[in-house]
Short mmCIF file of C-alpha atoms in Angstrom, two decimals:
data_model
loop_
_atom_site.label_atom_id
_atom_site.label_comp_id
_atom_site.label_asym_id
_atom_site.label_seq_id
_atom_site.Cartn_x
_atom_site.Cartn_y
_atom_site.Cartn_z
CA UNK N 1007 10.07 -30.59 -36.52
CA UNK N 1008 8.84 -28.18 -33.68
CA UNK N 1009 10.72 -24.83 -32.97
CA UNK N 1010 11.58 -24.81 -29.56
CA UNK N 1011 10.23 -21.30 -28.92
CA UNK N 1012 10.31 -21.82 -24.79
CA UNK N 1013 13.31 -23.38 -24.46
CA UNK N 1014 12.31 -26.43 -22.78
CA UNK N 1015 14.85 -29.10 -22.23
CA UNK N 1016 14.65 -32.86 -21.24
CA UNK N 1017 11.90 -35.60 -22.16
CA UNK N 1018 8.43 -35.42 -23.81
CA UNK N 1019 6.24 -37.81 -24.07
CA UNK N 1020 3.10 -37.35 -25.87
CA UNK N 1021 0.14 -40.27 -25.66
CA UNK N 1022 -3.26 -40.22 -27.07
CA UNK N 1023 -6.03 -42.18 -25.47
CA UNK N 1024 -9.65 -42.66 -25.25
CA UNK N 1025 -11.43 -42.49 -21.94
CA UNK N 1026 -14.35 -41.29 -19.67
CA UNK N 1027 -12.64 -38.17 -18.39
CA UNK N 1028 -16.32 -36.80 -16.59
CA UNK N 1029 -16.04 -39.61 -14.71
CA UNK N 1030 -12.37 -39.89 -14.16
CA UNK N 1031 -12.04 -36.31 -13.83
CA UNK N 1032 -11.58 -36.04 -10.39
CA UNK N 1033 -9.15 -38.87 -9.65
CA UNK N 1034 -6.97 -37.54 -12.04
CA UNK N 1035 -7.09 -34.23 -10.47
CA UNK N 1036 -6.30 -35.82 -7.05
CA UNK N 1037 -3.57 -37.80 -8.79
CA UNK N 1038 -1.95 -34.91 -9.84
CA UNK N 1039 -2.11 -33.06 -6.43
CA UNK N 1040 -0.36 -36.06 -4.73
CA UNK N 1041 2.10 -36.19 -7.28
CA UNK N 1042 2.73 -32.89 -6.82
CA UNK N 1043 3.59 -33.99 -2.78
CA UNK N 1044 5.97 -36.64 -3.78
CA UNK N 1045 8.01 -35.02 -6.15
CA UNK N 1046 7.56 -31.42 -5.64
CA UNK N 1047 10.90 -31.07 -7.20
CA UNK N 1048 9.17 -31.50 -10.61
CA UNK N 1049 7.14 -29.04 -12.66
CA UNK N 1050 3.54 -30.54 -13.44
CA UNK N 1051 1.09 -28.77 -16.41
CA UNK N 1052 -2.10 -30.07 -17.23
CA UNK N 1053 -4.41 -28.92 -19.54
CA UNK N 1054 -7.73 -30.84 -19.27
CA UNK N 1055 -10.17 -31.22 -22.16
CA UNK N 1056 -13.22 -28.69 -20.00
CA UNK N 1057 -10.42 -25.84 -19.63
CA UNK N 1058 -8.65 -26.58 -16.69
CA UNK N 1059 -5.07 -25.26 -16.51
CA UNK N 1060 -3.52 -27.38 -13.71
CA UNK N 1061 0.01 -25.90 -12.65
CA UNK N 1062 2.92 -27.09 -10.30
CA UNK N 1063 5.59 -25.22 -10.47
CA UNK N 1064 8.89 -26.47 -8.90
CA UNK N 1065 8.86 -26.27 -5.27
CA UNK N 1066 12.68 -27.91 -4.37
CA UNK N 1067 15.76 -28.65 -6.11
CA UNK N 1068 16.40 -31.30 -3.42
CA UNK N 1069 16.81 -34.51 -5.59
CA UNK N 1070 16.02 -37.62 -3.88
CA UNK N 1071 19.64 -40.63 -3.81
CA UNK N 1072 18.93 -42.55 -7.19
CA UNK N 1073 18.90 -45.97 -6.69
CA UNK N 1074 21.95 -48.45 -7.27
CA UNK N 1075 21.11 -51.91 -9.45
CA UNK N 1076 22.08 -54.71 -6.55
CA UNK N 1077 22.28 -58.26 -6.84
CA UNK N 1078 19.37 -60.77 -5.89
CA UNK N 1079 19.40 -61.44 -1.87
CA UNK N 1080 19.17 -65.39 -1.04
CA UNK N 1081 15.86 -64.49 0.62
CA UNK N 1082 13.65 -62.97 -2.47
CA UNK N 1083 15.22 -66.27 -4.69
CA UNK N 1084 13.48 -69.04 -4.89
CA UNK N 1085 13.78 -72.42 -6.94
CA UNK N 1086 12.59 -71.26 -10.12
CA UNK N 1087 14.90 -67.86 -10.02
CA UNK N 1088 17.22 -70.37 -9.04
CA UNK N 1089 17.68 -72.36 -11.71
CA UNK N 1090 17.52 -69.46 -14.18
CA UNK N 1091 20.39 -67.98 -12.63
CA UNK N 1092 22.19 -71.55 -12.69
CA UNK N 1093 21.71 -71.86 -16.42
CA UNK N 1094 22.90 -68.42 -16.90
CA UNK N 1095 25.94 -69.35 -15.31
CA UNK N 1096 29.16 -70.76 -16.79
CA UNK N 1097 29.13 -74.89 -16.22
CA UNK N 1098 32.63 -75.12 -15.08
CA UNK N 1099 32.19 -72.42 -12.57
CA UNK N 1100 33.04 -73.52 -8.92
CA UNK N 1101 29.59 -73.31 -6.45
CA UNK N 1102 31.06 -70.58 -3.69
CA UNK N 1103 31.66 -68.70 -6.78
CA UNK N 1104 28.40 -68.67 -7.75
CA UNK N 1105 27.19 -67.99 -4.76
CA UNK N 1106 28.78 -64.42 -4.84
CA UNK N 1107 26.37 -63.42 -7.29
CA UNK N 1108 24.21 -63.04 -4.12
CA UNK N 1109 24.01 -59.83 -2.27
CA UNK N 1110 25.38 -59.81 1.31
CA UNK N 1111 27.08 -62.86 0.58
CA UNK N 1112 31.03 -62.81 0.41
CA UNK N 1113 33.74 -65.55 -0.07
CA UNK N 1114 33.50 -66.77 3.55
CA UNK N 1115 29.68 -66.88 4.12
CA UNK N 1116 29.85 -68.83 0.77
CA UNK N 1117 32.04 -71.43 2.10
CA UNK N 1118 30.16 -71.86 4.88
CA UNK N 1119 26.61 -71.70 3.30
CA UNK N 1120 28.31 -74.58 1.01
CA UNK N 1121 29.49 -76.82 4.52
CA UNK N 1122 25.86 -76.10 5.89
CA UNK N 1123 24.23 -77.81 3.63
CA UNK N 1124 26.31 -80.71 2.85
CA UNK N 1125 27.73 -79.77 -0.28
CA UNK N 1126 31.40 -78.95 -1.67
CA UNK N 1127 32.36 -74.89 -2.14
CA UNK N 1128 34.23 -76.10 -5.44
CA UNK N 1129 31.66 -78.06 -7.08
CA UNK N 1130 31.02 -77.13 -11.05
CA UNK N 1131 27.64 -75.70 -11.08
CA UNK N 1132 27.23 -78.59 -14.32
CA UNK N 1133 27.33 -81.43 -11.86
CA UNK N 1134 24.75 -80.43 -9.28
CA UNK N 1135 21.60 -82.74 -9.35
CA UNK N 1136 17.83 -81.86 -9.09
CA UNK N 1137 18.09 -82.72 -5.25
CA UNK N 1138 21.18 -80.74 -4.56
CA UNK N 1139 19.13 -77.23 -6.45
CA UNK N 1140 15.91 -78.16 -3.99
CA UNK N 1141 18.85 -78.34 -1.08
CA UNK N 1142 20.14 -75.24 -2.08
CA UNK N 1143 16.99 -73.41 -2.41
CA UNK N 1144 15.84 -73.89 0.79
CA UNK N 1145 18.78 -73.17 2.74
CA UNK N 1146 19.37 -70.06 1.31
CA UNK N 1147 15.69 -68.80 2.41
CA UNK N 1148 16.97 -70.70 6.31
CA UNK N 1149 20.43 -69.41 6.27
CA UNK N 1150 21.06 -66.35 8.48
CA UNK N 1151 22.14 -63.94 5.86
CA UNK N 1152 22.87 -60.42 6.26
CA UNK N 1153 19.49 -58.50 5.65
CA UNK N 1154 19.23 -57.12 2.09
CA UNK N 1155 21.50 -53.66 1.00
CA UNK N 1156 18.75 -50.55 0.85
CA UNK N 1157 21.15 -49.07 -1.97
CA UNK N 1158 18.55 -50.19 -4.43
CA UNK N 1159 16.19 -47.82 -2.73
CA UNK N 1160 15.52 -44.47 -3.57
CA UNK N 1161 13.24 -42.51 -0.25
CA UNK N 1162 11.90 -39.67 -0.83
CA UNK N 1163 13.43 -38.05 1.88
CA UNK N 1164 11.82 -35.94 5.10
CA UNK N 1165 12.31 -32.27 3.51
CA UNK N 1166 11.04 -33.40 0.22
CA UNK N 1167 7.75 -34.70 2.15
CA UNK N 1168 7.88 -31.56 4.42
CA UNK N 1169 7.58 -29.59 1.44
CA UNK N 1170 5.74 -31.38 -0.57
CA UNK N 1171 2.77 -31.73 2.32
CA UNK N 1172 3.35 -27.99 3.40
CA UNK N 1173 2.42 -26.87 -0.62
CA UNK N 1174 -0.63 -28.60 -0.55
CA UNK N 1175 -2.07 -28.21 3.08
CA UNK N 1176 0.01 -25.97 4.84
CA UNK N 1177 -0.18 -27.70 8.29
CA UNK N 1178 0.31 -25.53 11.45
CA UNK N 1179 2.64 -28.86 12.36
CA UNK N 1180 4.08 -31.74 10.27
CA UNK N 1181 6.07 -34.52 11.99
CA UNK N 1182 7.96 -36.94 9.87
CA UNK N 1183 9.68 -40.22 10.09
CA UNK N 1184 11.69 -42.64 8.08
CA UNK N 1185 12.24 -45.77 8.98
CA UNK N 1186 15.93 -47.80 8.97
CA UNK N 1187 15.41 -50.23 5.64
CA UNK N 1188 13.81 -53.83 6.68
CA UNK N 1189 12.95 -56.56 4.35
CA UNK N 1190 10.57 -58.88 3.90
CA UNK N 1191 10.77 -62.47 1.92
CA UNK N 1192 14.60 -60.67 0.66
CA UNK N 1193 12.86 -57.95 -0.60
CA UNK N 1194 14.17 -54.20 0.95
CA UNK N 1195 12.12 -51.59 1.82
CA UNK N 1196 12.22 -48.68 3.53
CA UNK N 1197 8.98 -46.63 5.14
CA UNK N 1198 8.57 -42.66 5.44
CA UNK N 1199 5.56 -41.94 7.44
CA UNK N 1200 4.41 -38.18 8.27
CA UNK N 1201 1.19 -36.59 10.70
CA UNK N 1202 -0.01 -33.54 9.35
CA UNK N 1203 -2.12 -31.18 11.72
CA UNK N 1204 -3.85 -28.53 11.44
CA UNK N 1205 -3.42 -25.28 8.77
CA UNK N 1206 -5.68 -26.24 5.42
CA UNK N 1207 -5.99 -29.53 7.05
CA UNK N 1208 -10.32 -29.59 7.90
CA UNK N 1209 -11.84 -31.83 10.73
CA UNK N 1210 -13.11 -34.79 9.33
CA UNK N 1211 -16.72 -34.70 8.62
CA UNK N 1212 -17.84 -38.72 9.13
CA UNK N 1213 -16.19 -39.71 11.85
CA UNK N 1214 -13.12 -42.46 11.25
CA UNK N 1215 -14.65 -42.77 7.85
CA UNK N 1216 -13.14 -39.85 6.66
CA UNK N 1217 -9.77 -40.44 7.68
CA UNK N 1218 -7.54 -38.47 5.09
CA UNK N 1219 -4.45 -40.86 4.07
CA UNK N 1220 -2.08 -40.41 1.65
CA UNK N 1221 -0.69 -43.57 0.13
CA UNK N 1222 2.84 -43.86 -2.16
CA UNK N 1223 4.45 -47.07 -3.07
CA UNK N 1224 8.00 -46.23 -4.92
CA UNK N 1225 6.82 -42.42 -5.30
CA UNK N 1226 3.69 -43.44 -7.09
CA UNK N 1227 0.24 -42.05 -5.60
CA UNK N 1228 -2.25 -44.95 -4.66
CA UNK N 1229 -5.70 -43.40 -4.86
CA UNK N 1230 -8.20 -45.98 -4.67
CA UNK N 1231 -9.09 -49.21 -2.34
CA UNK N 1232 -7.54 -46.95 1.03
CA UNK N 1233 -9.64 -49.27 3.08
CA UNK N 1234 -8.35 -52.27 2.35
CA UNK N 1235 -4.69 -50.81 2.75
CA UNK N 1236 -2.21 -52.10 5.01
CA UNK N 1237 -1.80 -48.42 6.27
CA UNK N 1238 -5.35 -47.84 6.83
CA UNK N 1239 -5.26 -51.00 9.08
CA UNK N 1240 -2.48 -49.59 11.27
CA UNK N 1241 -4.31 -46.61 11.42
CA UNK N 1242 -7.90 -48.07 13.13
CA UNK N 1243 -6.21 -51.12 14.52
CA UNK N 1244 -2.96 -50.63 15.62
CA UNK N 1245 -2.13 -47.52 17.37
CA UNK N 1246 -4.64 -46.42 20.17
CA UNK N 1247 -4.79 -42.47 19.31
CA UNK N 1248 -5.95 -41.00 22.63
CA UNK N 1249 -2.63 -42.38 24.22
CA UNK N 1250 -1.05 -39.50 22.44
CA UNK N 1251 -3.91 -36.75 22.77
CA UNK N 1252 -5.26 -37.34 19.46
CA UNK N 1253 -8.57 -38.03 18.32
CA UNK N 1254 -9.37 -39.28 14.94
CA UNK N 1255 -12.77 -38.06 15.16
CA UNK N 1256 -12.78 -34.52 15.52
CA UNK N 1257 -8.88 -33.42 15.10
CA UNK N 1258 -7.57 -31.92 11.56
CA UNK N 1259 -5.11 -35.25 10.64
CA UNK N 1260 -3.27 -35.89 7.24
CA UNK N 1261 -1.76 -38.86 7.71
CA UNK N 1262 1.36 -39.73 5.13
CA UNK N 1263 2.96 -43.34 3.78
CA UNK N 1264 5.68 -43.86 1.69
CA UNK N 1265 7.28 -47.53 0.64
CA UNK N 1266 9.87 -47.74 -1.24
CA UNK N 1267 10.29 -50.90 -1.71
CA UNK N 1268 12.52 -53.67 -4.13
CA UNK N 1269 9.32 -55.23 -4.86
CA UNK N 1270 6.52 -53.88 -3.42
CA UNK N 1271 3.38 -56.65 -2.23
CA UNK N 1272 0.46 -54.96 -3.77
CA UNK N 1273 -2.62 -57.11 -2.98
CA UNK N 1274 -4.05 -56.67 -6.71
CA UNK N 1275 -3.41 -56.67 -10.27
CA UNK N 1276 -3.94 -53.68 -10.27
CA UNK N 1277 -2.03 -52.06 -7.51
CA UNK N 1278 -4.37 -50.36 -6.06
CA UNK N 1279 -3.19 -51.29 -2.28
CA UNK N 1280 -0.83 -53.00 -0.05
CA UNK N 1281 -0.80 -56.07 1.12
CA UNK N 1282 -0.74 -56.84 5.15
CA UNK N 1283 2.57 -58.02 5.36
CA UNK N 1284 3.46 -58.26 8.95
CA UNK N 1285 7.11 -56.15 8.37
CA UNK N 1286 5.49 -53.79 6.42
CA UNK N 1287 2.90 -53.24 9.07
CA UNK N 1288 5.38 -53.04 11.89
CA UNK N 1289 7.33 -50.26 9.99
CA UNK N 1290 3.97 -48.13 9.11
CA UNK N 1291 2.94 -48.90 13.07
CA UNK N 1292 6.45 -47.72 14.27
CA UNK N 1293 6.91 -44.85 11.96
CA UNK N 1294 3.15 -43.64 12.96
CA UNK N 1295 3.96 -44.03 16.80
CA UNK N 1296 6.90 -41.89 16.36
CA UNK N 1297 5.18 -38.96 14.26
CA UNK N 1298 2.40 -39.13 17.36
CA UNK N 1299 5.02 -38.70 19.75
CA UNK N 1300 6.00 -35.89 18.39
CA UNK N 1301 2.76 -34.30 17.42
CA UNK N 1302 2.06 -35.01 21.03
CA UNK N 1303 5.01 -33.35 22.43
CA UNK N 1304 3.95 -29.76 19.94
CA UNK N 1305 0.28 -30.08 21.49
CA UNK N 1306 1.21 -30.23 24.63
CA UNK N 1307 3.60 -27.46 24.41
CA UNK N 1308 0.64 -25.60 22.64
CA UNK N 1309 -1.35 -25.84 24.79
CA UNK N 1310 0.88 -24.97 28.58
CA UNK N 1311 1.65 -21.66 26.47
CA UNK N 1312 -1.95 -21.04 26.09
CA UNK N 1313 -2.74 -21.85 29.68
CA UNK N 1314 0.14 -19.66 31.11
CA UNK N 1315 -1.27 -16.56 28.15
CA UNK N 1316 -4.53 -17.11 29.84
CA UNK N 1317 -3.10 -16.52 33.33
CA UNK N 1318 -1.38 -13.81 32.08
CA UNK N 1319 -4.11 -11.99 30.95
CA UNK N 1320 -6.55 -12.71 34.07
CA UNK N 1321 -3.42 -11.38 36.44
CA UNK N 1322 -3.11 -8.54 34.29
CA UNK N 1323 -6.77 -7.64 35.00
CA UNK N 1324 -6.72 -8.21 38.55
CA UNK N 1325 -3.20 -6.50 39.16
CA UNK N 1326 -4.85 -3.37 37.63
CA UNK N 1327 -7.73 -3.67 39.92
CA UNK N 1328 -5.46 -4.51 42.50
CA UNK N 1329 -3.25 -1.23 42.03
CA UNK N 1330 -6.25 1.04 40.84
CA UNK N 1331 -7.51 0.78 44.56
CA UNK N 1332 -4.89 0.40 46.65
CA UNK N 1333 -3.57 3.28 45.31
CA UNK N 1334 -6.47 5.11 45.72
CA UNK N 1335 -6.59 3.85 49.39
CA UNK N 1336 -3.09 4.74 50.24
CA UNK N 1337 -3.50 8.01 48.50
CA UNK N 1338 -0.26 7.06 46.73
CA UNK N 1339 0.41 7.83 42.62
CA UNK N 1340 -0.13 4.65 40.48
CA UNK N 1341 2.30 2.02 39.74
CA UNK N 1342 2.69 2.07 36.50
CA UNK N 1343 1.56 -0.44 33.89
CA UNK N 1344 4.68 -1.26 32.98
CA UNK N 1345 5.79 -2.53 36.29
CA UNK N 1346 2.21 -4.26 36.28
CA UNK N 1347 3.65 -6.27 33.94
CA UNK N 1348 7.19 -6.87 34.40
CA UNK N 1349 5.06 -8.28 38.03
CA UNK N 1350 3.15 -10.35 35.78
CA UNK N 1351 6.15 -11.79 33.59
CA UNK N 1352 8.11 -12.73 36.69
CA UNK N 1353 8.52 -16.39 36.63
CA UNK N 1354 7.59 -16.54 40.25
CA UNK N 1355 4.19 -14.60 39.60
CA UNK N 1356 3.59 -17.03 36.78
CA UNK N 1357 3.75 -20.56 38.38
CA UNK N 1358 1.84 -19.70 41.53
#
């Protein structure tokens, strides 16, 4: 037993392992920084074995929607899941029945899923043949069901990305997106996309090789194989940059990806990256497009207030010529600055 001296509540986990921390030393560290982004609700202390003291301290007490255990959609099942389900099953139990067990499907779509393909609603599972299981199986991935609930999701949400990006970087602009849920083969997913710019944000130093991407698949921090990510590929193939008065070569971008996803496609054992699944890459490509809008719209806005600050200041100088000798001219007092540059502020004076 260990006295609680600090009064620390919830769950600790302790783990002991051996491993090439020089090498891994910086991943980890990087790791820890992007968890930081996604969950800067949480409070992060590391220790690391060459003296480190790594501390996150709670940022938000915004708590991202837990997500809600649904059933299997007809689109993620196929003939193996099938039949497991069908075994699990009571015998005697009547097929439109079973076919509730589906999500989005109710008593009528079940009855007609049943007519579709030839087969009757009240049929005991127990009496359905190896042909009539194949028949099954592929009309429920050709039916027209509803696409799969997003309940089971849990988003991180736009302020917990604002904040968690404005801890790290402290952008001079962040615009953020989330995408309406979509699904792919019956699995949901929804995609959160964000453009940092500017602030602690530097100018990359290679060219589009140095493209700074952050990468989270069900609040989890990718960190390695960015290349080959399905992200990465909307980012150099996809969306034409200079369309929204961004370039990727010179401009301070953080560019930000979230799935969250039923069943996420990673390409590798090891889940390093995403796979280029065509909805998943119309989602990033949308959700991008919409943050570069809006960057777009900030720039621009940026930069007509600079333009008209400029004028401002070059009228100012000349109107202060201007008065100094006309004044001196008409042998007449001054104006005085002030009305110099209530001149200067006057709308009309300003969009000549």
């Amino acid at each position: 037993m260990e006295k609680n001296s600090h009064l620390l509540h919830g769950t600790t986990i302790k783990l002991s392992f051996k491993g090439d921390y020089i090498t891994a030393r910086s991943r980890i560290l990087k790791y820890l920084h992007m968890t930081r982004i996604a969950l800067p609700y949480a409070t992060i202390i590391f220790d690391d074995p060459e003296g480190l003291f790594f501390v996150a301290p709670t940022l938000s007490h915004i708590l991202p929607k837990p997500p809600r255990e649904t059933p299997p959609h007809p689109y993620g099942v196929d003939i193996i899941k099938l039949k497991e389900m069908i075994e699990s099953s009571k015998k005697d139990l009547p097929l439109y029945k079973f076919f509730l067990k589906f999500s989005r499907i109710g008593k009528v779509t079940a009855f007609n899923f049943s007519k579709l393909i030839g087969l009757d609603p009240f049929k005991p599972l127990r009496k359905l043949t190896d042909e009539e299981i194949k028949r099954i199986a592929e009309g429920l991935k050709s039916y027209k069901f509803l696409p799969p609930d997003a309940s089971a999701l849990s988003p991180l949400g736009l302020e917990t990305i604002k904040t968690g990006i404005n801890a790290e970087f402290a952008p001079e602009y962040i615009a953020l997106c989330q995408r309406p849920p979509s699904a792919y083969e019956g699995f949901s997913f929804i995609v959160e996309t964000a453009i940092g710019y500017g602030g602690n944000i530097p100018p990359p130093a290679n060219g589009s090789d140095d493209i700074r991407l952050l990468r989270f698949a069900n609040k989890i921090p990718l960190i390695y194989d960015a290349s080959n990510d399905v992200s990465m590929r909307v980012i150099l193939e996809d969306i034409d940059w200079k369309n929204y008065g961004l370039d990727l070569k010179s401009d301070p971008l953080l560019f930000f990806v979230h799935i969250a996803a039923t069943k996420v496609p990673f390409k590798t054992a090891g889940k390093e990256y995403v796979a280029d699944r065509e909805e998943i890459r119309r989602e990033i490509r949308l959700g991008f497009r919409e943050c570069a809008r809006e960057l777009k719209s900030y720039l621009s806005k940026k930069a007509q207030q600079i333009h008209h600050a400029q004028r401002k200041e070059k009228m100012s100088v000349y109107l202060t010529l201007l008065a100094k000798y006309t004044s001196a001219l008409a042998e007449t007092e001054l104006i005085p600055k002030t009305k110099l540059n209530a001149l200067i502020n006057k709308k009309g004076v300003e969009d000549e």
